[in-house]
Amino acid sequence: MDYRFEQMERNQYLSVTGRIKSIEPVGYGSQQAYGCMMLMGVEGENEAFVNFMVTPATFVLDYAQLQVGMNATFYYRADAPAPLIFPPQFSAVVIVPEQEGRFVYVGNFDEELISADASLQLNMGDAVEVVTTNNQKFLGNLVNKDLVVSYTNSTRSIPAQTTPDKVVVLCQNI
């Protein structure tokens, strides 16, 4: 018998969903940077606590004002270095405030617009809003770009297919 296995890539981003319990301003290197970065304490599932460093480069979907008590999903790079401390601490790349009926995928897409982990395929139409993190219209190709995909429904196929409501290109990761 000939068994061949196709190696599937993993998503480059991991996430933690929970309630923001604390927001503390932090500085890095100089007094001038104080307040430009925040350390957010998030209580996730099973009362697990995680700290996230939020910098000016962190993209917040809908440009929402984050507040203590709000539910959100924090995405961080799976391959990013993290200090070995407790509670764990990661640098947030994307933060998505919870919104009823909205689904979000953060990751890289190939030439067929299938996610790296083969869980989602994008069906792009003219009505899909495609922007950069500073809310400017993106005029390039989405292939092999890190994207924040916001959608409200998808098929139950493998991969699931969706026509997104909005796609944000994470240009800072290029």
Short mmCIF file of N, CA and C in Angstrom, two decimals, residues 7 55 63 67 86 131 134 137 140 168 172-173:
data_model
loop_
_atom_site.label_atom_id
_atom_site.label_comp_id
_atom_site.label_asym_id
_atom_site.label_seq_id
_atom_site.Cartn_x
_atom_site.Cartn_y
_atom_site.Cartn_z
N GLN A 7 1.11 17.40 3.67
CA GLN A 7 1.37 18.19 4.86
C GLN A 7 0.53 19.46 4.83
N THR A 55 0.53 47.63 21.10
CA THR A 55 1.40 48.70 20.64
C THR A 55 0.69 49.52 19.56
N TYR A 63 -11.63 49.93 14.64
CA TYR A 63 -10.99 51.04 15.38
C TYR A 63 -11.72 51.29 16.70
N GLN A 67 -12.00 48.69 26.29
CA GLN A 67 -12.31 49.07 27.66
C GLN A 67 -12.34 47.84 28.56
N PHE A 86 4.62 33.91 34.17
CA PHE A 86 3.22 33.63 34.44
C PHE A 86 2.59 34.87 35.01
N VAL A 131 -9.30 46.91 2.46
CA VAL A 131 -8.56 48.09 2.91
C VAL A 131 -7.27 47.68 3.63
N ASN A 134 -4.76 51.27 7.85
CA ASN A 134 -5.08 52.68 8.07
C ASN A 134 -6.34 53.09 7.30
N LYS A 137 -8.04 52.20 0.72
CA LYS A 137 -8.39 51.15 -0.22
C LYS A 137 -7.12 50.40 -0.64
N GLY A 140 -3.73 46.15 -4.32
CA GLY A 140 -2.87 45.05 -4.73
C GLY A 140 -3.57 43.71 -4.77
N VAL A 168 -9.13 43.23 5.64
CA VAL A 168 -8.10 44.19 5.99
C VAL A 168 -6.75 43.51 5.75
N GLN A 172 1.86 45.79 7.51
CA GLN A 172 3.06 45.90 8.34
C GLN A 172 3.79 44.57 8.47
N ASN A 173 3.14 43.47 8.12
CA ASN A 173 3.76 42.15 8.22
C ASN A 173 4.38 41.70 6.90
#
